[in-house]
GROMACS .gro file of N, CA, C and O in nm:
model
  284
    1UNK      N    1   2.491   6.864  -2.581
    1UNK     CA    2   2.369   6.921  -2.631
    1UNK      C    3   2.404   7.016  -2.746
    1UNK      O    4   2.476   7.112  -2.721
    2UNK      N    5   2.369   6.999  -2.843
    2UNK     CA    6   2.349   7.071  -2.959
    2UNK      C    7   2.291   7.230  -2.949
    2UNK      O    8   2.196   7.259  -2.875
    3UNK      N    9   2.365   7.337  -3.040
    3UNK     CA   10   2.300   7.448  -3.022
    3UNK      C   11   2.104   7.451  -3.095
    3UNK      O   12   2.013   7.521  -3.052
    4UNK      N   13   2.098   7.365  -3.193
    4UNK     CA   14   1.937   7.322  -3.174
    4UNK      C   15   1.891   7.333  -3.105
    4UNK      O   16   1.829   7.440  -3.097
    5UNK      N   17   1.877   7.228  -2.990
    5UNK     CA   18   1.819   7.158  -2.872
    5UNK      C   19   1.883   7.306  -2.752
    5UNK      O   20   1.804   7.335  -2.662
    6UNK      N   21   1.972   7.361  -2.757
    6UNK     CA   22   2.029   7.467  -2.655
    6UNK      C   23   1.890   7.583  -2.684
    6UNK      O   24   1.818   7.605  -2.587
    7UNK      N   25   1.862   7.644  -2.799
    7UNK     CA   26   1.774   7.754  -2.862
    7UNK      C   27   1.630   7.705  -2.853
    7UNK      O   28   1.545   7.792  -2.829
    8UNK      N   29   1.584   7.560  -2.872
    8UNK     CA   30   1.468   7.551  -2.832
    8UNK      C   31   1.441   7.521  -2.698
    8UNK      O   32   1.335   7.535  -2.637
    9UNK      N   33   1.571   7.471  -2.652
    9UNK     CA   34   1.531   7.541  -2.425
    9UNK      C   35   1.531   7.661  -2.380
    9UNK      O   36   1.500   7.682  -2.263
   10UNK      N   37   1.565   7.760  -2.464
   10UNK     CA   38   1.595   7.911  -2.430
   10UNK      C   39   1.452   7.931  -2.446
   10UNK      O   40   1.383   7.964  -2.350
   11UNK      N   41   1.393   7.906  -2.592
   11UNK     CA   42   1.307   7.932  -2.574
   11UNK      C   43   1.146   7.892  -2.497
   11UNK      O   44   1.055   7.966  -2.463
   12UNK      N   45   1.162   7.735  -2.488
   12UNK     CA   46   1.076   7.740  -2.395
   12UNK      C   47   1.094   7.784  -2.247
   12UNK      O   48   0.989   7.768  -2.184
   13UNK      N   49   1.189   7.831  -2.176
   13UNK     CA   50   1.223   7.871  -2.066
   13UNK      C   51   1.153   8.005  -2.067
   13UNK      O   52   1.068   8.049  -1.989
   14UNK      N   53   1.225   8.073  -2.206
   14UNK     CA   54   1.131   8.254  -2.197
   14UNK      C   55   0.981   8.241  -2.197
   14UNK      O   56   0.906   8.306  -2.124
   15UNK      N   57   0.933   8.125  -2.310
   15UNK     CA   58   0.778   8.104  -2.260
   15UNK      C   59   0.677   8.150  -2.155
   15UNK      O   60   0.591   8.237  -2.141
   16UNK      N   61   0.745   8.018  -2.067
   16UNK     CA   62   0.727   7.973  -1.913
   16UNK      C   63   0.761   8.104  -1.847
   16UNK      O   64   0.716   8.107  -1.733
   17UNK      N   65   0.816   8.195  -1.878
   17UNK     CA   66   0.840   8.288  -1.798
   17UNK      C   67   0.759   8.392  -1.812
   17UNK      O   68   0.747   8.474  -1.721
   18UNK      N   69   0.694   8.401  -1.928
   18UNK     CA   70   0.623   8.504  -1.999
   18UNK      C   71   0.475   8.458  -1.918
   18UNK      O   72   0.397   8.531  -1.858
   19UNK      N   73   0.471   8.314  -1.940
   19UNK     CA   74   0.329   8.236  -1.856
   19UNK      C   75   0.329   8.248  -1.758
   19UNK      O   76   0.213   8.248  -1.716
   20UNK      N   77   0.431   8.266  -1.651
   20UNK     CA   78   0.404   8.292  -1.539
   20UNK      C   79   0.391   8.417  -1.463
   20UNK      O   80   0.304   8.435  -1.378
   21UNK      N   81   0.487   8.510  -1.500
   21UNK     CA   82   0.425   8.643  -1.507
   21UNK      C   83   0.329   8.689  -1.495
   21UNK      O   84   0.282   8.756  -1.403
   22UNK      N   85   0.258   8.630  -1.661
   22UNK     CA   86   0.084   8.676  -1.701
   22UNK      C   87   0.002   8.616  -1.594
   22UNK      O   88  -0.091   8.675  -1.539
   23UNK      N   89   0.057   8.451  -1.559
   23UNK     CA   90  -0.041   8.415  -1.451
   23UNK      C   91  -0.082   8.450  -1.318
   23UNK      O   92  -0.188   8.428  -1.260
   24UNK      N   93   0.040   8.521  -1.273
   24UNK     CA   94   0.074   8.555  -1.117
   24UNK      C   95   0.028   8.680  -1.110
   24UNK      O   96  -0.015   8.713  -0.999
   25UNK      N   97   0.024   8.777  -1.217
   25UNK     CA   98  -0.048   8.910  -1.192
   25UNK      C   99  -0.211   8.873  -1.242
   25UNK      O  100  -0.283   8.893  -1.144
   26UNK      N  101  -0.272   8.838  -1.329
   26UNK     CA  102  -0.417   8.789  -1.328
   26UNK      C  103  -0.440   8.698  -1.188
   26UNK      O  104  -0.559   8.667  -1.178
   27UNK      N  105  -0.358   8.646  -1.079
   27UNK     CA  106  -0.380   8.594  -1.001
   27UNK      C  107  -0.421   8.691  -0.886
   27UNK      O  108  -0.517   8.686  -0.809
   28UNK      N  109  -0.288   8.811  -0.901
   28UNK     CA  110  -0.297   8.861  -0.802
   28UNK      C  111  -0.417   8.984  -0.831
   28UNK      O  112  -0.447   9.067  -0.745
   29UNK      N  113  -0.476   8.982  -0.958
   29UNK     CA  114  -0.604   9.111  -0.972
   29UNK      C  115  -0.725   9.000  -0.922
   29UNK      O  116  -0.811   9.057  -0.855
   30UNK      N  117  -0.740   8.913  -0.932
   30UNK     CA  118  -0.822   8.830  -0.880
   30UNK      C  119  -0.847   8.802  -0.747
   30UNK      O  120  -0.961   8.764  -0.721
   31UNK      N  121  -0.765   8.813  -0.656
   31UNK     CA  122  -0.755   8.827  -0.526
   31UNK      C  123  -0.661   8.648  -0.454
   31UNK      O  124  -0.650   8.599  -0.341
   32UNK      N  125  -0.612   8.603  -0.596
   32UNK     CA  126  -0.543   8.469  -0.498
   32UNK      C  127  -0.452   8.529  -0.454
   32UNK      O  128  -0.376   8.554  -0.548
   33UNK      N  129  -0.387   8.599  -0.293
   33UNK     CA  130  -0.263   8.654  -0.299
   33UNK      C  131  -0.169   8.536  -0.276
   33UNK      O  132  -0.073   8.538  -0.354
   34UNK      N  133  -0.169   8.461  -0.214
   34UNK     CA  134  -0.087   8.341  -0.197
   34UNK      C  135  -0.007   8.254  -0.301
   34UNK      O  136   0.107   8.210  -0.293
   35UNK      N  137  -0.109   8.240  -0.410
   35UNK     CA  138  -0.085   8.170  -0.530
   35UNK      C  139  -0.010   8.252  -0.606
   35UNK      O  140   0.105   8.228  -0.640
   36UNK      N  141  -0.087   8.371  -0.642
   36UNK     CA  142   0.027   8.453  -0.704
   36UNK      C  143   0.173   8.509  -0.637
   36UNK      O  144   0.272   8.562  -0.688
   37UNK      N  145   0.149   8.483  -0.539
   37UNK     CA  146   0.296   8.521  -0.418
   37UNK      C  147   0.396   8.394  -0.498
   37UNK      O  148   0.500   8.413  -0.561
   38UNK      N  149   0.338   8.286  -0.475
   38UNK     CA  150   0.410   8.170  -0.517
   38UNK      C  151   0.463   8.204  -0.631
   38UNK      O  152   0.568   8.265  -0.650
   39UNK      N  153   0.382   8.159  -0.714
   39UNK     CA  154   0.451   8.243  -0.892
   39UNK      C  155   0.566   8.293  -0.893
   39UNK      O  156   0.675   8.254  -0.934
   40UNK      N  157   0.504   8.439  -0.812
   40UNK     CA  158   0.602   8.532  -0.893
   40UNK      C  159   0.736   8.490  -0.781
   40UNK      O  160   0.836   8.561  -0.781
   41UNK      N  161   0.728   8.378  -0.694
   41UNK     CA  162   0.887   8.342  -0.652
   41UNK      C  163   0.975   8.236  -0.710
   41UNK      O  164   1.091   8.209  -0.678
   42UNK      N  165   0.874   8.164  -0.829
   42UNK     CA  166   0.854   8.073  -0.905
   42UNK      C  167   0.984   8.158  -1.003
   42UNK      O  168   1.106   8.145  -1.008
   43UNK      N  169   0.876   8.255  -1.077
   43UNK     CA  170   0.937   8.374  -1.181
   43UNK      C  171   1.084   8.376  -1.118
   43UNK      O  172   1.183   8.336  -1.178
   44UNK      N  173   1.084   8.406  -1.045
   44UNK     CA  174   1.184   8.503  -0.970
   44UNK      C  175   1.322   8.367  -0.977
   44UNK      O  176   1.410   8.392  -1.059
   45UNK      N  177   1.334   8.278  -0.923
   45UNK     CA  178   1.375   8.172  -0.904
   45UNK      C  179   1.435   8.123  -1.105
   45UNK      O  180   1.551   8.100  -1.138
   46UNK      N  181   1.385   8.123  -1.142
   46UNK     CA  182   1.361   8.082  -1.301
   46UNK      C  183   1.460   8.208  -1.385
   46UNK      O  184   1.552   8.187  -1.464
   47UNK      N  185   1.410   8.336  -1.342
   47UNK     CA  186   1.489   8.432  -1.436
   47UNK      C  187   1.615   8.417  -1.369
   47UNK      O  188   1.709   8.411  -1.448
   48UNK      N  189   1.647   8.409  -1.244
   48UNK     CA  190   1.766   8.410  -1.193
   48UNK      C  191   1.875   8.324  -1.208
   48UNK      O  192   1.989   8.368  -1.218
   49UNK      N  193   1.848   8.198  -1.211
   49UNK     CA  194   1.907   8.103  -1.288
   49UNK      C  195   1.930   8.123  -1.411
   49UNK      O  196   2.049   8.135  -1.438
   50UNK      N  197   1.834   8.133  -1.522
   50UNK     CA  198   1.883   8.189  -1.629
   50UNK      C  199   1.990   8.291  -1.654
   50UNK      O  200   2.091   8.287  -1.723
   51UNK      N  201   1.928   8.402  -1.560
   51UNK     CA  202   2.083   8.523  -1.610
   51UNK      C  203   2.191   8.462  -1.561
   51UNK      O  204   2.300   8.509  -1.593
   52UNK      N  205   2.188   8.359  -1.484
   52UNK     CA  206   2.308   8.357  -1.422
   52UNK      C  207   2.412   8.258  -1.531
   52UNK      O  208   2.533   8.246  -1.545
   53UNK      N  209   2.289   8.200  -1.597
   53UNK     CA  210   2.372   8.088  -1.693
   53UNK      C  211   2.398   8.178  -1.792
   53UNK      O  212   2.520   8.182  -1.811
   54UNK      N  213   2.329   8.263  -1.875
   54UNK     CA  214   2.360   8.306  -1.943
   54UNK      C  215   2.507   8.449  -1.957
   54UNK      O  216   2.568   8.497  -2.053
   55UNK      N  217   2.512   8.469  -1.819
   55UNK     CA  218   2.623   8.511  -1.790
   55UNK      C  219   2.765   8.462  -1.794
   55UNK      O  220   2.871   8.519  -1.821
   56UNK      N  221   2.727   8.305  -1.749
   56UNK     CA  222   2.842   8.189  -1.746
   56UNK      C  223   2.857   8.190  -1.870
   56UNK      O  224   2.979   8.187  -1.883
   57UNK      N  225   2.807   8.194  -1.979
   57UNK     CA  226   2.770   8.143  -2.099
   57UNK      C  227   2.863   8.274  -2.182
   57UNK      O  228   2.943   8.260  -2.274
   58UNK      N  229   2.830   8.370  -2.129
   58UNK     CA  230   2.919   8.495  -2.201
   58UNK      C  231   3.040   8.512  -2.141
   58UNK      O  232   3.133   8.521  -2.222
   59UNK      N  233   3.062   8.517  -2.061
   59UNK     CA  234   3.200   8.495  -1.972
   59UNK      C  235   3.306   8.387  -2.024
   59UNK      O  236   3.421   8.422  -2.050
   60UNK      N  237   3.264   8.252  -2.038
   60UNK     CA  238   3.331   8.177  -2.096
   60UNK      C  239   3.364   8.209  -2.186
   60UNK      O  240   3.487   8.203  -2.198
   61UNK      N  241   3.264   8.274  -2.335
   61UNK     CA  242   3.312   8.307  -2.475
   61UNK      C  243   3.397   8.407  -2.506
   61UNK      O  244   3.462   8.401  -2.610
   62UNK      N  245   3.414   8.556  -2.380
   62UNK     CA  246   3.448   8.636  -2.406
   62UNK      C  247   3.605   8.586  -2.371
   62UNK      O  248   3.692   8.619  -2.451
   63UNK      N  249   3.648   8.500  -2.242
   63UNK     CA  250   3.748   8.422  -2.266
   63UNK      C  251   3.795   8.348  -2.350
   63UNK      O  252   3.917   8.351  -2.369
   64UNK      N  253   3.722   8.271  -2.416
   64UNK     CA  254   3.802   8.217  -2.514
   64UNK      C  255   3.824   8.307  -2.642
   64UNK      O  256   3.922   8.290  -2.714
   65UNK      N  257   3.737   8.397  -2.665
   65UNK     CA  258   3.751   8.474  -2.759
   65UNK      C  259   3.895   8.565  -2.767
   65UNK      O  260   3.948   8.598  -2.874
   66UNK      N  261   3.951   8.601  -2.619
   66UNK     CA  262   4.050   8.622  -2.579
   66UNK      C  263   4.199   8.577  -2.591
   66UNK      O  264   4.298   8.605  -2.657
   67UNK      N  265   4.167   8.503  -2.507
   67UNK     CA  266   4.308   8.426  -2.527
   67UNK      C  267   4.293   8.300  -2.598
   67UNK      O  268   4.364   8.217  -2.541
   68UNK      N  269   4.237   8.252  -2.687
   68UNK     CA  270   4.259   8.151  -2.800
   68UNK      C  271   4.363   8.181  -2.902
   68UNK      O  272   4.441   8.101  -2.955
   69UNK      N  273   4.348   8.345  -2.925
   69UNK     CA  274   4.443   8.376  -3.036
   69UNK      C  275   4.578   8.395  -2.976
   69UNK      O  276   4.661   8.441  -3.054
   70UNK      N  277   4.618   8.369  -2.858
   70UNK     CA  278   4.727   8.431  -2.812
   70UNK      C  279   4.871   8.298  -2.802
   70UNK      O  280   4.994   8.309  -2.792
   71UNK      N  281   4.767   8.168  -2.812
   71UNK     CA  282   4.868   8.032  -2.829
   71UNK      C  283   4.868   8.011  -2.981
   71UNK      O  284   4.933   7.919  -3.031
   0.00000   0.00000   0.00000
């Protein structure tokens, strides 16, 4: 996968995250508590994966950034 195609999944991921958020609290001022319960485990589920990749994602670079110069 191309860093293109990598930056336009980042960004629709932050989207979707931004949408669900907004949806799950207008859910929960509305009185769906269930639905918005869901959501925001939806949210929850979604950001977490992300940091976690994006952690992998810095971890790897700061390694190679490391010891690449050292061979």
């Amino acid at each position: 996968m191309n860093d293109k195609k990598k930056g336009k999944l980042q960004v629709t991921v932050i989207i979707l995250m931004i949408l669900l958020f907004v949806a799950a609290f207008v859910l929960l001022f509305i009185g769906h508590y269930s639905v918005a319960f869901v959501l925001f485990g939806i949210f929850i589920v979604i950001i977490n994966s992300f940091s976690n990749w994006l952690k992998y994602k810095n971890d790897d670079y700061i390694y190679r950034k490391n010891y690449s110069n050292k061979w």
